[in-house]
Amino acid sequence: MNAMPPPQSTPSPLPPEISPELESWAKAWFQDGQLDFPADFRWGTATSAHQVEGNNTLNQWWAFEQIPGAIWHGDRSGWACDWWRHAEPDLDQMAALHQNAHRLSVEWSRIEPQPGHFDHSALDRYREILGGLRDRGIEPLVTLHHFTNPLWLERRGGWEDGGVVALFRRFVETTVQALGDLCSFWCTINEPMVYVAQGWFLGQWPPQRSHFPTAMRVTRHLLFAHAEAYHAIHRIQPDAMVGYAKHVRLFQGLRPGHPLDRYAAGLKRWLFEHLWVAATGDGLLRPPLAGFERDPRLVGTRDYFGVNYYTQDRTRFTPNPLHLFGVEQFPPHVEQSEPGRHGRPFAAFAPEGLYQVCQELQRHAPGVPIYITENGVPDREDRLRPRWLVAHLQQLHRAIQDGCHVRGYYHWTLVDNFEWAEGWGLRFGLFALDPTTQERTPRPSAYLYREIARRNAVPRSLEVPPPRP
Ligand code: BGC
């Protein structure tokens, strides 16, 4: 698949040249007025290295993609969005969308292809990309771990072996020293509990294990790797903003008033959401991570909360401990997105959950700023996305009005990218991508998001979306 490089992408510039109709359509969303955001609000999109760079042959996901049946439809990341060679046209698109922020990640296996051997040409390429963002007035937020590991790390036990904590710190120190003049906004680890759940509980991602005690061991290693990275970055850059991106699903009982559903949902929230967030506040390792031991290294290791929010889960009790006594469902009457490979819709429409997350985090840690580091919906035809986008941003506006310190929103994502085990099956981009030709086509939502960022405001009304041209 990768024998021939794809044609160099030549993305067409965004409107008004392409579609004055779609531009008017985007403006018409505001006909009933607008809700203004704070003056310095950050509008961006989010990406991750393996999903966009292409040809990332030295990490465990590349190896996993070669296993027949591992990825939906047998897809592979291949050249992905070809960013390693040609990110710049997409940076132009961000600027055309009036973005002032972007979240991206660096690929550990490129920077440290062999243990202790750092590739300075890879760091230089990241310097080019970060400089390119800055030149366009776009503030980078750099994630240091987004699901991928160098193969050499996997071979020595990956995140199951405690040695990973020091190895991650060394990688982070080298990276921050090399890139620190271009970035001071860092996300140590993306979605630690998604990574643990997929890799060590559900067994759907590498290393495909289903073993709860190991899942908890890996979680401890991720927590300490995060804490070590947090302190290492602050030693190098005392004024840096450092945090993590936490996926939040707000598990709730499916059947109202059903005590066992409520119990199962509570257990999921405890394991998936509370353990991590609380430990990085008060430093306590709660059961089943450990027996309430407190480690001072963990205390207050977030200068901001990064929230990845897509949907809200409803949990129905099952007596099966292998499912942690609950299975997740979406209520039938709620609008749902395209299904993924297992037939379940990726998300149900639940924008008010975003308001709830902000409120809860702010109660938990008053004054700590919040950034929505991911939010989006897979929607190839862009039927749902415009309304989902507006509805979520309206809830964010409400949260800000009610006192939450929400400072930015990074839409997932700019251009369709390689969606892990779902391959190219789920399309999250504001731009559609043909991975073979690398041709990009703006979806209507790109026009709408551009109008939102340009005005620094979201439409007041969701009631009568204007008809689409
Ligand atoms: C991840 C992204 C992913 C997105 C959509 C998040 O869980 O951080 O890498 O593409 O959700 O599934």
PDB file of C-alpha atoms in Angstrom, residues 157-379:
ATOM      1  CA  GLY A 157       6.950  -4.697  28.194  1.00  0.00           C
ATOM      2  CA  GLY A 158       5.515  -1.316  27.196  1.00  0.00           C
ATOM      3  CA  TRP A 159       3.281   0.257  29.835  1.00  0.00           C
ATOM      4  CA  GLU A 160       3.066  -2.973  31.825  1.00  0.00           C
ATOM      5  CA  ASP A 161       6.663  -2.584  32.976  1.00  0.00           C
ATOM      6  CA  GLY A 162       7.417   0.097  35.559  1.00  0.00           C
ATOM      7  CA  GLY A 163      10.557   1.113  33.667  1.00  0.00           C
ATOM      8  CA  VAL A 164       8.329   3.047  31.275  1.00  0.00           C
ATOM      9  CA  VAL A 165       7.975   5.902  33.769  1.00  0.00           C
ATOM     10  CA  ALA A 166      11.653   6.912  33.601  1.00  0.00           C
ATOM     11  CA  LEU A 167      11.796   6.265  29.845  1.00  0.00           C
ATOM     12  CA  PHE A 168       8.811   8.507  29.217  1.00  0.00           C
ATOM     13  CA  ARG A 169      10.346  11.242  31.381  1.00  0.00           C
ATOM     14  CA  ARG A 170      13.587  11.106  29.386  1.00  0.00           C
ATOM     15  CA  PHE A 171      11.669  11.347  26.102  1.00  0.00           C
ATOM     16  CA  VAL A 172       9.619  14.255  27.441  1.00  0.00           C
ATOM     17  CA  GLU A 173      12.708  16.127  28.686  1.00  0.00           C
ATOM     18  CA  THR A 174      14.441  15.813  25.330  1.00  0.00           C
ATOM     19  CA  THR A 175      11.332  16.867  23.431  1.00  0.00           C
ATOM     20  CA  VAL A 176      10.535  19.843  25.628  1.00  0.00           C
ATOM     21  CA  GLN A 177      14.149  21.035  25.525  1.00  0.00           C
ATOM     22  CA  ALA A 178      14.090  20.855  21.728  1.00  0.00           C
ATOM     23  CA  LEU A 179      10.651  22.432  21.172  1.00  0.00           C
ATOM     24  CA  GLY A 180      10.197  24.582  24.250  1.00  0.00           C
ATOM     25  CA  ASP A 181      10.858  27.921  22.550  1.00  0.00           C
ATOM     26  CA  LEU A 182       7.921  27.186  20.213  1.00  0.00           C
ATOM     27  CA  CYS A 183       5.466  25.708  22.688  1.00  0.00           C
ATOM     28  CA  SER A 184       4.672  26.101  26.368  1.00  0.00           C
ATOM     29  CA  PHE A 185       1.261  24.397  26.384  1.00  0.00           C
ATOM     30  CA  TRP A 186       1.562  20.641  26.933  1.00  0.00           C
ATOM     31  CA  CYS A 187      -0.696  17.649  27.297  1.00  0.00           C
ATOM     32  CA  THR A 188       1.238  14.748  28.818  1.00  0.00           C
ATOM     33  CA  ILE A 189      -1.067  11.830  28.031  1.00  0.00           C
ATOM     34  CA  ASN A 190      -4.167  11.577  25.892  1.00  0.00           C
ATOM     35  CA  GLU A 191      -7.130   9.671  27.296  1.00  0.00           C
ATOM     36  CA  PRO A 192      -5.235   7.390  29.680  1.00  0.00           C
ATOM     37  CA  MET A 193      -8.347   5.424  30.633  1.00  0.00           C
ATOM     38  CA  VAL A 194      -9.442   4.887  27.021  1.00  0.00           C
ATOM     39  CA  TYR A 195      -5.968   3.562  26.319  1.00  0.00           C
ATOM     40  CA  VAL A 196      -6.187   1.220  29.331  1.00  0.00           C
ATOM     41  CA  ALA A 197      -9.763   0.124  28.600  1.00  0.00           C
ATOM     42  CA  GLN A 198      -9.085  -0.640  24.936  1.00  0.00           C
ATOM     43  CA  GLY A 199      -5.697  -2.268  25.431  1.00  0.00           C
ATOM     44  CA  TRP A 200      -6.065  -4.174  28.725  1.00  0.00           C
ATOM     45  CA  PHE A 201      -9.758  -4.576  29.396  1.00  0.00           C
ATOM     46  CA  LEU A 202     -11.703  -4.820  26.131  1.00  0.00           C
ATOM     47  CA  GLY A 203      -8.635  -6.172  24.328  1.00  0.00           C
ATOM     48  CA  GLN A 204      -9.473  -4.402  21.065  1.00  0.00           C
ATOM     49  CA  TRP A 205      -6.272  -2.382  20.713  1.00  0.00           C
ATOM     50  CA  PRO A 206      -2.687  -3.474  21.121  1.00  0.00           C
ATOM     51  CA  PRO A 207      -1.561  -5.266  23.217  1.00  0.00           C
ATOM     52  CA  GLN A 208      -5.065  -6.857  23.119  1.00  0.00           C
ATOM     53  CA  ARG A 209      -5.247  -8.040  26.692  1.00  0.00           C
ATOM     54  CA  SER A 210      -8.233  -8.498  28.988  1.00  0.00           C
ATOM     55  CA  HIS A 211      -6.823  -8.652  32.480  1.00  0.00           C
ATOM     56  CA  PHE A 212      -8.119  -6.290  35.124  1.00  0.00           C
ATOM     57  CA  PRO A 213      -5.142  -6.370  37.545  1.00  0.00           C
ATOM     58  CA  THR A 214      -2.784  -5.551  34.648  1.00  0.00           C
ATOM     59  CA  ALA A 215      -5.125  -2.764  33.557  1.00  0.00           C
ATOM     60  CA  MET A 216      -4.777  -1.238  37.023  1.00  0.00           C
ATOM     61  CA  ARG A 217      -0.976  -1.646  36.959  1.00  0.00           C
ATOM     62  CA  VAL A 218      -0.816   0.123  33.605  1.00  0.00           C
ATOM     63  CA  THR A 219      -3.015   2.911  34.999  1.00  0.00           C
ATOM     64  CA  ARG A 220      -0.554   3.428  37.879  1.00  0.00           C
ATOM     65  CA  HIS A 221       2.340   3.621  35.436  1.00  0.00           C
ATOM     66  CA  LEU A 222       0.453   6.142  33.303  1.00  0.00           C
ATOM     67  CA  LEU A 223      -0.298   8.248  36.367  1.00  0.00           C
ATOM     68  CA  PHE A 224       3.315   8.326  37.485  1.00  0.00           C
ATOM     69  CA  ALA A 225       4.581   8.904  33.950  1.00  0.00           C
ATOM     70  CA  HIS A 226       2.196  11.847  33.741  1.00  0.00           C
ATOM     71  CA  ALA A 227       3.377  13.203  37.116  1.00  0.00           C
ATOM     72  CA  GLU A 228       7.063  12.803  36.260  1.00  0.00           C
ATOM     73  CA  ALA A 229       6.492  14.520  32.925  1.00  0.00           C
ATOM     74  CA  TYR A 230       4.539  17.304  34.633  1.00  0.00           C
ATOM     75  CA  HIS A 231       7.429  18.063  36.985  1.00  0.00           C
ATOM     76  CA  ALA A 232      10.112  17.629  34.312  1.00  0.00           C
ATOM     77  CA  ILE A 233       8.367  20.145  32.033  1.00  0.00           C
ATOM     78  CA  HIS A 234       8.058  22.655  34.853  1.00  0.00           C
ATOM     79  CA  ARG A 235      11.749  22.307  35.660  1.00  0.00           C
ATOM     80  CA  ILE A 236      12.555  23.221  32.052  1.00  0.00           C
ATOM     81  CA  GLN A 237       9.756  25.765  31.588  1.00  0.00           C
ATOM     82  CA  PRO A 238       8.541  27.123  34.912  1.00  0.00           C
ATOM     83  CA  ASP A 239       5.654  28.982  33.251  1.00  0.00           C
ATOM     84  CA  ALA A 240       4.410  26.113  31.102  1.00  0.00           C
ATOM     85  CA  MET A 241       0.768  25.032  31.171  1.00  0.00           C
ATOM     86  CA  VAL A 242       0.740  21.264  31.647  1.00  0.00           C
ATOM     87  CA  GLY A 243      -2.189  18.895  31.892  1.00  0.00           C
ATOM     88  CA  TYR A 244      -3.733  15.815  30.308  1.00  0.00           C
ATOM     89  CA  ALA A 245      -6.722  15.135  28.048  1.00  0.00           C
ATOM     90  CA  LYS A 246      -9.373  13.117  29.855  1.00  0.00           C
ATOM     91  CA  HIS A 247     -12.159  11.395  27.970  1.00  0.00           C
ATOM     92  CA  VAL A 248     -15.416  11.861  29.887  1.00  0.00           C
ATOM     93  CA  ARG A 249     -18.610   9.843  29.276  1.00  0.00           C
ATOM     94  CA  LEU A 250     -20.704  10.667  32.366  1.00  0.00           C
ATOM     95  CA  PHE A 251     -22.066   7.128  32.829  1.00  0.00           C
ATOM     96  CA  GLN A 252     -25.647   7.132  34.125  1.00  0.00           C
ATOM     97  CA  GLY A 253     -28.121   4.352  34.825  1.00  0.00           C
ATOM     98  CA  LEU A 254     -30.155   3.468  31.722  1.00  0.00           C
ATOM     99  CA  ARG A 255     -33.493   2.868  33.444  1.00  0.00           C
ATOM    100  CA  PRO A 256     -34.471   5.812  35.621  1.00  0.00           C
ATOM    101  CA  GLY A 257     -34.756   4.821  39.275  1.00  0.00           C
ATOM    102  CA  HIS A 258     -33.274   1.375  38.702  1.00  0.00           C
ATOM    103  CA  PRO A 259     -30.801   0.899  41.605  1.00  0.00           C
ATOM    104  CA  LEU A 260     -28.649  -1.760  39.926  1.00  0.00           C
ATOM    105  CA  ASP A 261     -28.265   0.324  36.772  1.00  0.00           C
ATOM    106  CA  ARG A 262     -27.256   3.230  38.972  1.00  0.00           C
ATOM    107  CA  TYR A 263     -24.747   1.082  40.848  1.00  0.00           C
ATOM    108  CA  ALA A 264     -23.164  -0.223  37.632  1.00  0.00           C
ATOM    109  CA  ALA A 265     -22.962   3.293  36.159  1.00  0.00           C
ATOM    110  CA  GLY A 266     -21.394   4.556  39.386  1.00  0.00           C
ATOM    111  CA  LEU A 267     -18.764   1.843  39.240  1.00  0.00           C
ATOM    112  CA  LYS A 268     -17.873   2.790  35.653  1.00  0.00           C
ATOM    113  CA  ARG A 269     -17.616   6.463  36.557  1.00  0.00           C
ATOM    114  CA  TRP A 270     -15.404   5.640  39.507  1.00  0.00           C
ATOM    115  CA  LEU A 271     -13.046   3.503  37.438  1.00  0.00           C
ATOM    116  CA  PHE A 272     -13.066   5.402  34.184  1.00  0.00           C
ATOM    117  CA  GLU A 273     -13.373   8.999  35.359  1.00  0.00           C
ATOM    118  CA  HIS A 274     -12.906   9.583  39.060  1.00  0.00           C
ATOM    119  CA  LEU A 275      -9.758   7.549  39.866  1.00  0.00           C
ATOM    120  CA  TRP A 276      -7.551   9.498  37.483  1.00  0.00           C
ATOM    121  CA  VAL A 277      -8.928  12.992  37.993  1.00  0.00           C
ATOM    122  CA  ALA A 278      -8.942  12.698  41.783  1.00  0.00           C
ATOM    123  CA  ALA A 279      -5.414  11.230  41.957  1.00  0.00           C
ATOM    124  CA  THR A 280      -3.974  14.149  40.014  1.00  0.00           C
ATOM    125  CA  GLY A 281      -5.645  16.500  42.497  1.00  0.00           C
ATOM    126  CA  ASP A 282      -5.057  15.141  45.995  1.00  0.00           C
ATOM    127  CA  GLY A 283      -2.448  12.501  45.118  1.00  0.00           C
ATOM    128  CA  LEU A 284      -4.521   9.610  46.521  1.00  0.00           C
ATOM    129  CA  LEU A 285      -4.457   6.242  44.780  1.00  0.00           C
ATOM    130  CA  ARG A 286      -7.947   4.981  45.471  1.00  0.00           C
ATOM    131  CA  PRO A 287      -9.030   1.322  45.198  1.00  0.00           C
ATOM    132  CA  PRO A 288      -8.686  -0.674  43.037  1.00  0.00           C
ATOM    133  CA  LEU A 289      -5.556   1.278  42.000  1.00  0.00           C
ATOM    134  CA  ALA A 290      -4.191   0.919  45.532  1.00  0.00           C
ATOM    135  CA  GLY A 291      -5.436   1.225  49.102  1.00  0.00           C
ATOM    136  CA  PHE A 292      -5.730   5.027  49.434  1.00  0.00           C
ATOM    137  CA  GLU A 293      -1.966   5.627  49.506  1.00  0.00           C
ATOM    138  CA  ARG A 294      -1.027   9.219  48.889  1.00  0.00           C
ATOM    139  CA  ASP A 295       1.911  10.077  46.660  1.00  0.00           C
ATOM    140  CA  PRO A 296       3.060  13.710  46.795  1.00  0.00           C
ATOM    141  CA  ARG A 297       4.390  13.517  43.230  1.00  0.00           C
ATOM    142  CA  LEU A 298       0.822  13.323  41.924  1.00  0.00           C
ATOM    143  CA  VAL A 299      -0.619  16.250  43.861  1.00  0.00           C
ATOM    144  CA  GLY A 300      -1.974  19.101  41.738  1.00  0.00           C
ATOM    145  CA  THR A 301      -0.394  17.864  38.524  1.00  0.00           C
ATOM    146  CA  ARG A 302      -2.775  19.702  36.222  1.00  0.00           C
ATOM    147  CA  ASP A 303      -2.560  23.361  35.400  1.00  0.00           C
ATOM    148  CA  TYR A 304      -5.730  22.930  33.329  1.00  0.00           C
ATOM    149  CA  PHE A 305      -8.242  20.205  32.578  1.00  0.00           C
ATOM    150  CA  GLY A 306      -8.312  18.885  29.030  1.00  0.00           C
ATOM    151  CA  VAL A 307     -11.753  17.406  28.329  1.00  0.00           C
ATOM    152  CA  ASN A 308     -12.483  15.075  25.432  1.00  0.00           C
ATOM    153  CA  TYR A 309     -16.257  14.845  25.229  1.00  0.00           C
ATOM    154  CA  TYR A 310     -18.236  13.029  22.554  1.00  0.00           C
ATOM    155  CA  THR A 311     -21.298  11.540  24.191  1.00  0.00           C
ATOM    156  CA  GLN A 312     -22.923  10.342  27.364  1.00  0.00           C
ATOM    157  CA  ASP A 313     -23.211   6.654  28.212  1.00  0.00           C
ATOM    158  CA  ARG A 314     -26.200   4.919  29.815  1.00  0.00           C
ATOM    159  CA  THR A 315     -25.388   1.752  31.703  1.00  0.00           C
ATOM    160  CA  ARG A 316     -27.656  -1.246  32.106  1.00  0.00           C
ATOM    161  CA  PHE A 317     -26.876  -3.710  34.887  1.00  0.00           C
ATOM    162  CA  THR A 318     -25.658  -7.176  33.992  1.00  0.00           C
ATOM    163  CA  PRO A 319     -24.602  -9.808  36.528  1.00  0.00           C
ATOM    164  CA  ASN A 320     -21.433 -10.412  34.509  1.00  0.00           C
ATOM    165  CA  PRO A 321     -18.288  -9.248  36.374  1.00  0.00           C
ATOM    166  CA  LEU A 322     -16.322  -9.411  33.119  1.00  0.00           C
ATOM    167  CA  HIS A 323     -18.384  -6.412  31.989  1.00  0.00           C
ATOM    168  CA  LEU A 324     -17.911  -4.760  35.374  1.00  0.00           C
ATOM    169  CA  PHE A 325     -21.631  -5.363  35.947  1.00  0.00           C
ATOM    170  CA  GLY A 326     -22.794  -3.022  33.227  1.00  0.00           C
ATOM    171  CA  VAL A 327     -23.225  -2.710  29.473  1.00  0.00           C
ATOM    172  CA  GLU A 328     -23.456   0.644  27.779  1.00  0.00           C
ATOM    173  CA  GLN A 329     -26.364   1.608  25.549  1.00  0.00           C
ATOM    174  CA  PHE A 330     -27.768   4.758  24.080  1.00  0.00           C
ATOM    175  CA  PRO A 331     -31.410   5.556  24.798  1.00  0.00           C
ATOM    176  CA  PRO A 332     -33.426   4.626  21.682  1.00  0.00           C
ATOM    177  CA  HIS A 333     -35.253   7.952  21.249  1.00  0.00           C
ATOM    178  CA  VAL A 334     -32.042  10.000  21.077  1.00  0.00           C
ATOM    179  CA  GLU A 335     -30.442  10.966  17.770  1.00  0.00           C
ATOM    180  CA  GLN A 336     -27.419   8.802  17.027  1.00  0.00           C
ATOM    181  CA  SER A 337     -24.349   9.017  14.837  1.00  0.00           C
ATOM    182  CA  GLU A 338     -23.081   6.580  12.248  1.00  0.00           C
ATOM    183  CA  PRO A 339     -22.272   3.123  13.597  1.00  0.00           C
ATOM    184  CA  GLY A 340     -18.717   1.890  14.023  1.00  0.00           C
ATOM    185  CA  ARG A 341     -17.380  -1.551  13.221  1.00  0.00           C
ATOM    186  CA  HIS A 342     -19.400  -3.350  15.919  1.00  0.00           C
ATOM    187  CA  GLY A 343     -22.682  -1.872  14.733  1.00  0.00           C
ATOM    188  CA  ARG A 344     -23.104   0.412  17.721  1.00  0.00           C
ATOM    189  CA  PRO A 345     -23.441   4.112  16.915  1.00  0.00           C
ATOM    190  CA  PHE A 346     -20.302   5.992  17.900  1.00  0.00           C
ATOM    191  CA  ALA A 347     -22.261   8.635  19.782  1.00  0.00           C
ATOM    192  CA  ALA A 348     -25.711   9.757  20.866  1.00  0.00           C
ATOM    193  CA  PHE A 349     -26.641  13.426  20.817  1.00  0.00           C
ATOM    194  CA  ALA A 350     -26.070  14.662  24.382  1.00  0.00           C
ATOM    195  CA  PRO A 351     -24.697  18.208  24.259  1.00  0.00           C
ATOM    196  CA  GLU A 352     -25.878  19.088  27.759  1.00  0.00           C
ATOM    197  CA  GLY A 353     -23.297  16.596  29.044  1.00  0.00           C
ATOM    198  CA  LEU A 354     -20.614  19.065  28.063  1.00  0.00           C
ATOM    199  CA  TYR A 355     -22.174  21.636  30.390  1.00  0.00           C
ATOM    200  CA  GLN A 356     -22.347  19.040  33.163  1.00  0.00           C
ATOM    201  CA  VAL A 357     -18.668  18.044  32.777  1.00  0.00           C
ATOM    202  CA  CYS A 358     -17.539  21.658  33.034  1.00  0.00           C
ATOM    203  CA  GLN A 359     -19.679  22.235  36.116  1.00  0.00           C
ATOM    204  CA  GLU A 360     -18.424  19.096  37.828  1.00  0.00           C
ATOM    205  CA  LEU A 361     -14.777  19.804  37.116  1.00  0.00           C
ATOM    206  CA  GLN A 362     -15.122  23.358  38.304  1.00  0.00           C
ATOM    207  CA  ARG A 363     -16.750  22.206  41.552  1.00  0.00           C
ATOM    208  CA  HIS A 364     -13.970  19.645  41.978  1.00  0.00           C
ATOM    209  CA  ALA A 365     -11.174  22.169  41.315  1.00  0.00           C
ATOM    210  CA  PRO A 366     -12.401  25.769  41.393  1.00  0.00           C
ATOM    211  CA  GLY A 367     -10.445  28.122  39.191  1.00  0.00           C
ATOM    212  CA  VAL A 368      -8.526  25.482  37.203  1.00  0.00           C
ATOM    213  CA  PRO A 369      -9.052  26.411  33.540  1.00  0.00           C
ATOM    214  CA  ILE A 370     -10.800  23.980  31.219  1.00  0.00           C
ATOM    215  CA  TYR A 371     -10.056  23.362  27.562  1.00  0.00           C
ATOM    216  CA  ILE A 372     -12.265  21.130  25.446  1.00  0.00           C
ATOM    217  CA  THR A 373      -9.406  19.236  23.857  1.00  0.00           C
ATOM    218  CA  GLU A 374     -11.686  17.093  21.636  1.00  0.00           C
ATOM    219  CA  ASN A 375     -15.322  17.101  20.567  1.00  0.00           C
ATOM    220  CA  GLY A 376     -16.829  15.993  17.285  1.00  0.00           C
ATOM    221  CA  VAL A 377     -18.946  13.394  15.538  1.00  0.00           C
ATOM    222  CA  PRO A 378     -18.322  10.885  12.734  1.00  0.00           C
ATOM    223  CA  ASP A 379     -20.557  12.022   9.903  1.00  0.00           C
TER     224      ASP A 379
END
